[in-house]
The first five atom37 places (N, CA, C, CB, O) and aatype in JSON, in Angstrom:
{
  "aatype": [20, 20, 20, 20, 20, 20, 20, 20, 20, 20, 20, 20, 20, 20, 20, 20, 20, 20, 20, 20, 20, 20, 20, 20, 20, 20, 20, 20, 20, 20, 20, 20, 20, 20, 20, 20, 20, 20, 20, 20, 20, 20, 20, 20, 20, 20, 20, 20, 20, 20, 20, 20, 20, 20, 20, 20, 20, 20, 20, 20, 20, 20, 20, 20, 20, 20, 20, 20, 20, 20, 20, 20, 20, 20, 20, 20, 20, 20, 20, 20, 20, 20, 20, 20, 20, 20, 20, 20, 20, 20, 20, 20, 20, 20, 20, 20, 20, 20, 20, 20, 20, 20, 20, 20, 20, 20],
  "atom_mask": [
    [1, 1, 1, 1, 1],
    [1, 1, 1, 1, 1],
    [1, 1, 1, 1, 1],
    [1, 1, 1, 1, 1],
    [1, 1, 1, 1, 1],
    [1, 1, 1, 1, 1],
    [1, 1, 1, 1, 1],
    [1, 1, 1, 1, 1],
    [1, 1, 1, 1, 1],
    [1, 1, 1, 1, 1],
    [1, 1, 1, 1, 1],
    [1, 1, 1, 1, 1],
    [1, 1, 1, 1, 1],
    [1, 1, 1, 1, 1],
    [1, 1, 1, 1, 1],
    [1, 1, 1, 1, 1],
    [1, 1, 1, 1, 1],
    [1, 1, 1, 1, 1],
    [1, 1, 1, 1, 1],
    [1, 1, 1, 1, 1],
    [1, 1, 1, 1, 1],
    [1, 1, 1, 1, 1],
    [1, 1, 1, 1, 1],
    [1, 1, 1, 1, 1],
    [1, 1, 1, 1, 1],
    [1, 1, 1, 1, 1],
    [1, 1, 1, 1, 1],
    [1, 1, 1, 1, 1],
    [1, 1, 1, 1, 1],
    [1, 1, 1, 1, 1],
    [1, 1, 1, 1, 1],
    [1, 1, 1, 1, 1],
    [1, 1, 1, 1, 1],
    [1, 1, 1, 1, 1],
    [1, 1, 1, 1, 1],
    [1, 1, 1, 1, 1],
    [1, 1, 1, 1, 1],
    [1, 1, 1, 1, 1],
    [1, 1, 1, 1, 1],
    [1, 1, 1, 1, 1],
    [1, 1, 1, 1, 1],
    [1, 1, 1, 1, 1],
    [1, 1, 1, 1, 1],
    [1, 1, 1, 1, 1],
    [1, 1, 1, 1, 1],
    [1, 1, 1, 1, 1],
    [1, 1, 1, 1, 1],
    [1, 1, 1, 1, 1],
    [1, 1, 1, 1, 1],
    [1, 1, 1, 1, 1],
    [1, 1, 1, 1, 1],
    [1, 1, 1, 1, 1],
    [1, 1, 1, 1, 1],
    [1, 1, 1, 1, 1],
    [1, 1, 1, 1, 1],
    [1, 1, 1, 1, 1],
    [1, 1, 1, 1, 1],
    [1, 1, 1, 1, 1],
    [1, 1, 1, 1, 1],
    [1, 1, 1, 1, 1],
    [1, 1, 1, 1, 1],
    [1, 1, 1, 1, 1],
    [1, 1, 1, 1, 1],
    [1, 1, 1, 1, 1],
    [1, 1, 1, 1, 1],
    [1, 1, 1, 1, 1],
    [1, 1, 1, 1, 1],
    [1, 1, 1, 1, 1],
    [1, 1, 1, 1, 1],
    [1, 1, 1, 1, 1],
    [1, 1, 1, 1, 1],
    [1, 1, 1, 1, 1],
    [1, 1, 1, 1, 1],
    [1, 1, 1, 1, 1],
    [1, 1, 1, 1, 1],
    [1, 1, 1, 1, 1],
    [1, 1, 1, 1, 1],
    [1, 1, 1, 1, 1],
    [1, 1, 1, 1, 1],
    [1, 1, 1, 1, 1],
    [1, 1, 1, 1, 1],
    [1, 1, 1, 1, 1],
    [1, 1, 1, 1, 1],
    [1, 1, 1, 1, 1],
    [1, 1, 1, 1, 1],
    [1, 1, 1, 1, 1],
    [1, 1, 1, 1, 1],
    [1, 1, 1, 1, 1],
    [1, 1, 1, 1, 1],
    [1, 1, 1, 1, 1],
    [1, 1, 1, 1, 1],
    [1, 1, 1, 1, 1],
    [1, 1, 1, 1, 1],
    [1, 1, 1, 1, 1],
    [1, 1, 1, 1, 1],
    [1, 1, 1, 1, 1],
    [1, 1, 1, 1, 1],
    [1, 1, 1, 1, 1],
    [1, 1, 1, 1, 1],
    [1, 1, 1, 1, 1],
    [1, 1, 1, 1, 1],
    [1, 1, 1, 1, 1],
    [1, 1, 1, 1, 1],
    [1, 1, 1, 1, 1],
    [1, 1, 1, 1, 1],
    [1, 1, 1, 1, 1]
  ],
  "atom_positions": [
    [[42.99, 108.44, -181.59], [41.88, 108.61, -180.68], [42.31, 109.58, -179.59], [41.41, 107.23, -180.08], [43.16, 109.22, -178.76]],
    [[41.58, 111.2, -179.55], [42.13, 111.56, -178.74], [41.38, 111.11, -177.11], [42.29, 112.89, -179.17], [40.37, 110.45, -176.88]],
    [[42.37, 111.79, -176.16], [41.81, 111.23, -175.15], [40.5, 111.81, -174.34], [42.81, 111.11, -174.4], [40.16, 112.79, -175.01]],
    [[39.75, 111.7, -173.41], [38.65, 112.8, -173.02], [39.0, 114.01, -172.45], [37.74, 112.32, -172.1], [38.43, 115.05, -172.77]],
    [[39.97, 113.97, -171.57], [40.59, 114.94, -170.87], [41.39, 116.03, -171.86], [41.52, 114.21, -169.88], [41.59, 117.19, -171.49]],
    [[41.84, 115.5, -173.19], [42.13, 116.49, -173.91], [41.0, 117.42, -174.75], [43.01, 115.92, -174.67], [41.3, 118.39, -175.45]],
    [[39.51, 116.85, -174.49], [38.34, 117.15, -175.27], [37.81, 117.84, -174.06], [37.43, 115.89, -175.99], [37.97, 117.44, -172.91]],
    [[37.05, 119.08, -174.49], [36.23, 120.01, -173.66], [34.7, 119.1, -174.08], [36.39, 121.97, -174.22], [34.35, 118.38, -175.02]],
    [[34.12, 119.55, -172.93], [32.72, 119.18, -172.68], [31.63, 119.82, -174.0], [32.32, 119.87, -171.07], [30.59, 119.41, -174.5]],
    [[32.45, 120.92, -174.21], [31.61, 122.02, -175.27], [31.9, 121.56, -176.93], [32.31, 123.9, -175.0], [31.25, 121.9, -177.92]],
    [[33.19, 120.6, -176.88], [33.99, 120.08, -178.26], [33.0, 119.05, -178.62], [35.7, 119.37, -178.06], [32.55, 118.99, -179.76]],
    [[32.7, 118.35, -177.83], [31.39, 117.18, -177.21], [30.63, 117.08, -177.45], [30.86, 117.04, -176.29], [30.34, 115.99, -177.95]],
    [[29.58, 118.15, -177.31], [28.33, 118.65, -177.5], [27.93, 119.55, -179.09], [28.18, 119.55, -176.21], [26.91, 119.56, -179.78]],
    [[28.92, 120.07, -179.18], [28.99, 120.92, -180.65], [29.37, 119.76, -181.81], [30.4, 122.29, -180.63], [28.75, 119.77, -182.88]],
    [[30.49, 118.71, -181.52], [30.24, 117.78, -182.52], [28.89, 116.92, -182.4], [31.39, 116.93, -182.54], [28.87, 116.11, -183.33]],
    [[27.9, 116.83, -181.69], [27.05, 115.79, -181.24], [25.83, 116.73, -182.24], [26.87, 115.5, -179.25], [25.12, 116.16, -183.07]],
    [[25.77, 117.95, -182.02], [24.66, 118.8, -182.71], [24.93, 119.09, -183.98], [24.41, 120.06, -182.11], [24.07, 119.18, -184.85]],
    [[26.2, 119.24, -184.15], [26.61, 119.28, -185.86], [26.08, 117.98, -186.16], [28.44, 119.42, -186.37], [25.2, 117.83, -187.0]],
    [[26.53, 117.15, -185.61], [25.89, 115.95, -186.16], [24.47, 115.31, -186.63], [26.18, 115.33, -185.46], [24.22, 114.57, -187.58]],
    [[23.68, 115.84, -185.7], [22.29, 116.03, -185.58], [21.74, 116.77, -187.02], [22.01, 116.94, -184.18], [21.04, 116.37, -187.95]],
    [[22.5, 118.21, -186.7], [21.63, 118.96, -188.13], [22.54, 118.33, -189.52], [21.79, 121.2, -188.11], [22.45, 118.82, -190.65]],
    [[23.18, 117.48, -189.26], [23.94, 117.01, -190.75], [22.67, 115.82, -191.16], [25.99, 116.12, -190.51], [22.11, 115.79, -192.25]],
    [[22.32, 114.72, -189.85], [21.75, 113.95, -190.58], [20.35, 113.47, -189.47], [22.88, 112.8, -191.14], [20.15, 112.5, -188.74]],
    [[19.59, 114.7, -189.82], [17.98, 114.44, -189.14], [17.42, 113.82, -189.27], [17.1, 114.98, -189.18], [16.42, 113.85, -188.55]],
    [[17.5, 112.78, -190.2], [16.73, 111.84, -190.5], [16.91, 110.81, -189.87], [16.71, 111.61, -191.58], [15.86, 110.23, -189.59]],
    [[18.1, 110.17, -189.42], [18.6, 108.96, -188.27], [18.59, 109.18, -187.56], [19.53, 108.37, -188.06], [18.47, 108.16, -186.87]],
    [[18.66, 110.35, -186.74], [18.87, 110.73, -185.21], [17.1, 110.23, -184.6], [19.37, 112.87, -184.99], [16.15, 109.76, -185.23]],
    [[17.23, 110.54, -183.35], [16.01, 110.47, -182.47], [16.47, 111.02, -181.19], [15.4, 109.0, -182.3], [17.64, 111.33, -180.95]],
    [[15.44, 111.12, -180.33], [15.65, 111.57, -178.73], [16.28, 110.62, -177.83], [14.32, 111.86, -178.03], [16.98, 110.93, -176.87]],
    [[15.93, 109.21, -178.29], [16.57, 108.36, -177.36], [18.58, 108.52, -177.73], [15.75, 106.57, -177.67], [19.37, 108.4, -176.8]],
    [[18.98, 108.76, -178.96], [20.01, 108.82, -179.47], [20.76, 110.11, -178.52], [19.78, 108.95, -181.02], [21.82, 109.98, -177.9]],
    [[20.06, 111.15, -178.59], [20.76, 112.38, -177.63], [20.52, 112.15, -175.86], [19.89, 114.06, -178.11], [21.06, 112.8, -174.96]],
    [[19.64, 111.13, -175.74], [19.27, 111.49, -174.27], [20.64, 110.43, -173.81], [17.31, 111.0, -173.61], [21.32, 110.79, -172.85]],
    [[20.96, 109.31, -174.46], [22.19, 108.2, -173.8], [23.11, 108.25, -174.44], [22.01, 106.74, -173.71], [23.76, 107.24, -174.68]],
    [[23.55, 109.88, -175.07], [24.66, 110.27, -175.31], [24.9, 111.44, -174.26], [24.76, 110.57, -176.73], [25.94, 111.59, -173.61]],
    [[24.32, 111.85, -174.22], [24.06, 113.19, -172.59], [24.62, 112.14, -171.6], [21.82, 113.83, -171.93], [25.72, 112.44, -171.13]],
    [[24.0, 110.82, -171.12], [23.79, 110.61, -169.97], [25.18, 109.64, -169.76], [22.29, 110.05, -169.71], [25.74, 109.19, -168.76]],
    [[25.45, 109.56, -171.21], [27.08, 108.78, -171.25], [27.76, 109.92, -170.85], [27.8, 108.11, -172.89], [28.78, 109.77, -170.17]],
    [[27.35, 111.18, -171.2], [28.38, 112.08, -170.74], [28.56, 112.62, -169.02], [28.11, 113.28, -171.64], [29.59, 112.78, -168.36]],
    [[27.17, 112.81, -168.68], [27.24, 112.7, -167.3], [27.89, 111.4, -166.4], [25.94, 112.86, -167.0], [28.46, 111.51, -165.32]],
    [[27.71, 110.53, -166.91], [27.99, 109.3, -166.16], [29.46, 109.26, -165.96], [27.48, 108.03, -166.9], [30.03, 108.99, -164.9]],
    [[30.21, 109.65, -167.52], [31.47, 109.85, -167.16], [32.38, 111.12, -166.64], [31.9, 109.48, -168.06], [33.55, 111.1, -166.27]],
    [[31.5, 112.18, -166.72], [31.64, 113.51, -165.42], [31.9, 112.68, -164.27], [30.07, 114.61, -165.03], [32.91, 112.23, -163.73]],
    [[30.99, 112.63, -164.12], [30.99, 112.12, -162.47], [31.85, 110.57, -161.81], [29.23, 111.83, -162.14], [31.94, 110.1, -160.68]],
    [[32.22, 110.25, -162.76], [33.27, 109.02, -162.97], [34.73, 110.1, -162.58], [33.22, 108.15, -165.0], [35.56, 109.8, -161.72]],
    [[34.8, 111.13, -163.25], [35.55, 111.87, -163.36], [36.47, 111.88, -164.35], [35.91, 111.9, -162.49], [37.67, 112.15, -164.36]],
    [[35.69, 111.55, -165.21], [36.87, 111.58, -166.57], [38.03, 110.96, -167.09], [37.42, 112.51, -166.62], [39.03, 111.45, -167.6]],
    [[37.59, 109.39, -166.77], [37.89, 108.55, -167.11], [38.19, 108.05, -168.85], [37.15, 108.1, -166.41], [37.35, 108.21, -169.74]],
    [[39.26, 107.58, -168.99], [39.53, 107.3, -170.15], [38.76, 106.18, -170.44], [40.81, 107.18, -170.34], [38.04, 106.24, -171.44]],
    [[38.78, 104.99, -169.63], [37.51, 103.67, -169.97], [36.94, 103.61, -168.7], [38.07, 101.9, -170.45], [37.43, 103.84, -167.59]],
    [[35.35, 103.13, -169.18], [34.62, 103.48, -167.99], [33.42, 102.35, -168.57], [34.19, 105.37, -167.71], [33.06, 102.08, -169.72]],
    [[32.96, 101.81, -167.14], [31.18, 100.79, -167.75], [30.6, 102.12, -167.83], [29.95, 99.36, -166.33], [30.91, 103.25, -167.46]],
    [[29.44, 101.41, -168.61], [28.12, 101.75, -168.49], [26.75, 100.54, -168.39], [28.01, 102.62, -169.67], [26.13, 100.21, -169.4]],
    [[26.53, 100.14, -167.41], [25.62, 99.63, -167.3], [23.83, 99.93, -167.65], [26.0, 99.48, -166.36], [22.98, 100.73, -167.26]],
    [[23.89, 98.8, -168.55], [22.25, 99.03, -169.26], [21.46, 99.4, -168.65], [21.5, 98.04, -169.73], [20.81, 100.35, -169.09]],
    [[21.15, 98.87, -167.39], [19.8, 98.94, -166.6], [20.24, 100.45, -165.73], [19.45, 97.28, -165.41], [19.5, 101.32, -166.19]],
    [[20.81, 100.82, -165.07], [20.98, 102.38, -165.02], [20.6, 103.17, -165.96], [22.16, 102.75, -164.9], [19.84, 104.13, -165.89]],
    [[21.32, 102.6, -167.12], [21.2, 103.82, -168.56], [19.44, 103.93, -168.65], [22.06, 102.98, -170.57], [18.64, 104.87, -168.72]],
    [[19.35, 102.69, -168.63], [17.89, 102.43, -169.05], [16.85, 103.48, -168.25], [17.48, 100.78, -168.66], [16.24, 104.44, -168.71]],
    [[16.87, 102.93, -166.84], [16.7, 104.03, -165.67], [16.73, 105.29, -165.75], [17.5, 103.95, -164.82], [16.04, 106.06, -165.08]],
    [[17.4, 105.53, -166.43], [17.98, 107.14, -166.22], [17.44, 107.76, -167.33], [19.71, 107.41, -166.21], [16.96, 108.87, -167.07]],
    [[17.36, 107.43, -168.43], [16.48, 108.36, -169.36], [15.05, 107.93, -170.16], [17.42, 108.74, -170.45], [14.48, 108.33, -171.18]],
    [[14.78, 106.86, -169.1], [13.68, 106.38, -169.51], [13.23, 105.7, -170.45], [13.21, 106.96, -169.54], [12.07, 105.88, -170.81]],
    [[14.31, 104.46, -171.26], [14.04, 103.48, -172.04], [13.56, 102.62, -171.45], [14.88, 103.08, -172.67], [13.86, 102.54, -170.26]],
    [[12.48, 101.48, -172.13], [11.96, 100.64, -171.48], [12.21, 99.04, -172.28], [10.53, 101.17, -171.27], [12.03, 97.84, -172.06]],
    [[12.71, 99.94, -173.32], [13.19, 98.47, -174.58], [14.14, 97.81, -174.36], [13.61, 98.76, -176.05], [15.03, 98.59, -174.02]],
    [[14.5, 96.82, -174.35], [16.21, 96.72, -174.44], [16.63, 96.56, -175.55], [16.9, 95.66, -173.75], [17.83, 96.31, -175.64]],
    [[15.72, 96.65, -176.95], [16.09, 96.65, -178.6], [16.45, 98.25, -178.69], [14.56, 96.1, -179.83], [17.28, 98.82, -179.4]],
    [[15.41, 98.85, -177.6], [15.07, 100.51, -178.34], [16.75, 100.7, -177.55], [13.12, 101.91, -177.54], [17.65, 101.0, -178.33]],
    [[17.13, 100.54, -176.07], [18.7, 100.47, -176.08], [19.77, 100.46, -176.96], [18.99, 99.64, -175.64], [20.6, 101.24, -177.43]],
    [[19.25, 98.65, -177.06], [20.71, 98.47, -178.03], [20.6, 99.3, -179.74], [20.95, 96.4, -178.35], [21.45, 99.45, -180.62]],
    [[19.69, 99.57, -179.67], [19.72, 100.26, -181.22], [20.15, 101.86, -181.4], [18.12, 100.18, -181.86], [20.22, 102.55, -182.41]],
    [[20.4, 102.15, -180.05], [20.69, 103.79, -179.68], [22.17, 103.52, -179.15], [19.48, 104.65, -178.29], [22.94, 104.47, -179.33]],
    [[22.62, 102.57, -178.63], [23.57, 101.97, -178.47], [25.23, 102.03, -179.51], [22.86, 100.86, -178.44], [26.36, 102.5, -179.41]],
    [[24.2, 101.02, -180.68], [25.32, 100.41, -181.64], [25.34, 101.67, -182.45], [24.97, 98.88, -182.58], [26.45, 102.04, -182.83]],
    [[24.41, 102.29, -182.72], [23.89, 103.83, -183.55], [25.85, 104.54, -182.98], [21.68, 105.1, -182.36], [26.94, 104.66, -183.53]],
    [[25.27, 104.79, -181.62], [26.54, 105.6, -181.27], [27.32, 105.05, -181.42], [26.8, 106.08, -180.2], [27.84, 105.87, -182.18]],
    [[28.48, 103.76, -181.4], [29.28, 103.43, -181.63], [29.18, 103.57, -183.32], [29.44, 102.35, -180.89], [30.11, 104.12, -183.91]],
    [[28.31, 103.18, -183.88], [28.76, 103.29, -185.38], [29.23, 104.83, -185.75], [27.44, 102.83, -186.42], [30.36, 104.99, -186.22]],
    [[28.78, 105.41, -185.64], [28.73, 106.81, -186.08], [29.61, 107.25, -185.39], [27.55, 107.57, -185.97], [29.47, 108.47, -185.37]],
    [[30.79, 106.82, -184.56], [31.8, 107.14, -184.36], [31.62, 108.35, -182.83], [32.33, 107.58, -185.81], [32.17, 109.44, -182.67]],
    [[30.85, 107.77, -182.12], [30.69, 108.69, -180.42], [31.44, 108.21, -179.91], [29.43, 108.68, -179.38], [32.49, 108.75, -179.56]],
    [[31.14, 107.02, -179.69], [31.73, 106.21, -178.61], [32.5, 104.96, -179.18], [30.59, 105.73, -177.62], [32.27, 104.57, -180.32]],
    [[33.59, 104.23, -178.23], [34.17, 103.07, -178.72], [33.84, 102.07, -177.57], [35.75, 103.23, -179.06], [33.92, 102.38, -176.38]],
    [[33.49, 100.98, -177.99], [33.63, 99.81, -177.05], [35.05, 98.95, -177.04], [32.47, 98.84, -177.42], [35.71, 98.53, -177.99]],
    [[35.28, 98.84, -175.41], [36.82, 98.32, -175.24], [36.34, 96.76, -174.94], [37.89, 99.19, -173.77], [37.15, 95.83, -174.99]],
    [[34.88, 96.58, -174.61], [34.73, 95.25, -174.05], [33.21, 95.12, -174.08], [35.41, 95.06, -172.56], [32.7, 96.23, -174.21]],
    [[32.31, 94.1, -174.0], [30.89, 94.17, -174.34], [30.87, 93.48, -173.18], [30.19, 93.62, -175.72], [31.75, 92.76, -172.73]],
    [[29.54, 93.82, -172.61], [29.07, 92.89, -171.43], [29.08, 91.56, -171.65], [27.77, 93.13, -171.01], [28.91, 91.04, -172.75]],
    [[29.33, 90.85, -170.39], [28.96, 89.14, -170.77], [27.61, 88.7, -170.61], [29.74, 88.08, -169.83], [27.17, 87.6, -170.95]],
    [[26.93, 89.71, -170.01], [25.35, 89.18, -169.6], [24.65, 90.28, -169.43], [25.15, 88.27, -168.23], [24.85, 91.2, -170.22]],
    [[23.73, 90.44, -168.4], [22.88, 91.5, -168.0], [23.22, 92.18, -166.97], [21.72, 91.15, -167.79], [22.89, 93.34, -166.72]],
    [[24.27, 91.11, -165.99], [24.53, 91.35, -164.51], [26.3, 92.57, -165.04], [24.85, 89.22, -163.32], [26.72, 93.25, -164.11]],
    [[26.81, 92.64, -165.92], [28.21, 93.28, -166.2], [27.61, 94.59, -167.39], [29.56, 91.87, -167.01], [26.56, 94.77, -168.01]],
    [[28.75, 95.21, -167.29], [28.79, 96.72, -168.2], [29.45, 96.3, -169.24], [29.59, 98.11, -167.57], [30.23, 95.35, -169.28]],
    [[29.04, 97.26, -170.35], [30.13, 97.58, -171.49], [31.36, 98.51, -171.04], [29.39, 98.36, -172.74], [31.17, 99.5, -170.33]],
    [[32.36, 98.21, -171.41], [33.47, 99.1, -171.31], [33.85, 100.0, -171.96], [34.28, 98.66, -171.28], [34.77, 99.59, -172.68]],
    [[33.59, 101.29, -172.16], [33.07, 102.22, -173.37], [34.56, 103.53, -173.04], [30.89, 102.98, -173.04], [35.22, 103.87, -172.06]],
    [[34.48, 103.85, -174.36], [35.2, 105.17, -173.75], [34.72, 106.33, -174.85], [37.13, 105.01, -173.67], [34.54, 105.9, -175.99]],
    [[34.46, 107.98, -174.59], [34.06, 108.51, -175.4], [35.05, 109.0, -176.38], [33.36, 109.25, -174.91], [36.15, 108.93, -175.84]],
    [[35.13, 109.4, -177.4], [35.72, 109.66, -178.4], [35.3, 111.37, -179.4], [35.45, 108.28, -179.09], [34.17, 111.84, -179.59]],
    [[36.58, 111.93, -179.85], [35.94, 112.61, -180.63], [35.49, 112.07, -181.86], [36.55, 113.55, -180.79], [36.1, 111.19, -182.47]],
    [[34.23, 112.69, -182.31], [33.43, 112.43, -183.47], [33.97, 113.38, -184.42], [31.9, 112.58, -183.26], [33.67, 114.57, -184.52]],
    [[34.91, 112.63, -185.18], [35.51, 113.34, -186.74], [34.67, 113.5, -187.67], [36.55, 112.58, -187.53], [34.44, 114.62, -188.11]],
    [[34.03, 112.34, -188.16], [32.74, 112.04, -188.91], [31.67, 113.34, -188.71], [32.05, 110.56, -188.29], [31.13, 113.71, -189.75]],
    [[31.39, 113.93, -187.69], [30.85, 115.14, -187.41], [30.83, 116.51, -188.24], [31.36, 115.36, -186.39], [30.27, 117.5, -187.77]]
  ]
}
């Protein structure tokens, strides 16, 4: 697993769109908008190797209103190899502990 700081922002984004035109048929907008906003979140974290992300921000921020349509854009990215979870929330009130990853699978 490499680390983020060894991954450019552009390594990021180019595996995220390769990915996209490989398989158009699973993707959606909610899938790119809380993979963007995982990426901003951890910009501005500053590039953190593990970092929360809290639902109701995420939610906030790109305008989900589901918490299925979430978690299903969610586990999507972890399956498909974006992101890794180091720890799952215990409730509503705590974050997942996420860290981003390069996407080989890409």
């Amino acid at each position: 697993m490499a680390k983020v700081t060894e991954l450019s922002i552009y390594e990021l984004i180019k595996d995220w769109f390769d990915f996209c035109f490989e398989n158009p048929d699973i993707i959606n907008p909610n899938h790119g908008a809380m993979y963007f906003f995982i990426l901003e979140h951890n910009n501005r974290l500053g590039w953190k190797q593990k970092f929360g992300l809290p639902m109701q921000m995420t939610m906030d921020a790109i305008g989900i209103r589901n918490n299925r349509t979430y978690s299903k854009a969610f586990n999507d990215l972890v399956n498909w190899g974006f992101i890794v979870v180091h720890q799952k929330s215990k409730n509503q009130y705590s974050a997942n502990v996420i860290a981003i990853v390069k996407n080989t699978r890409a």
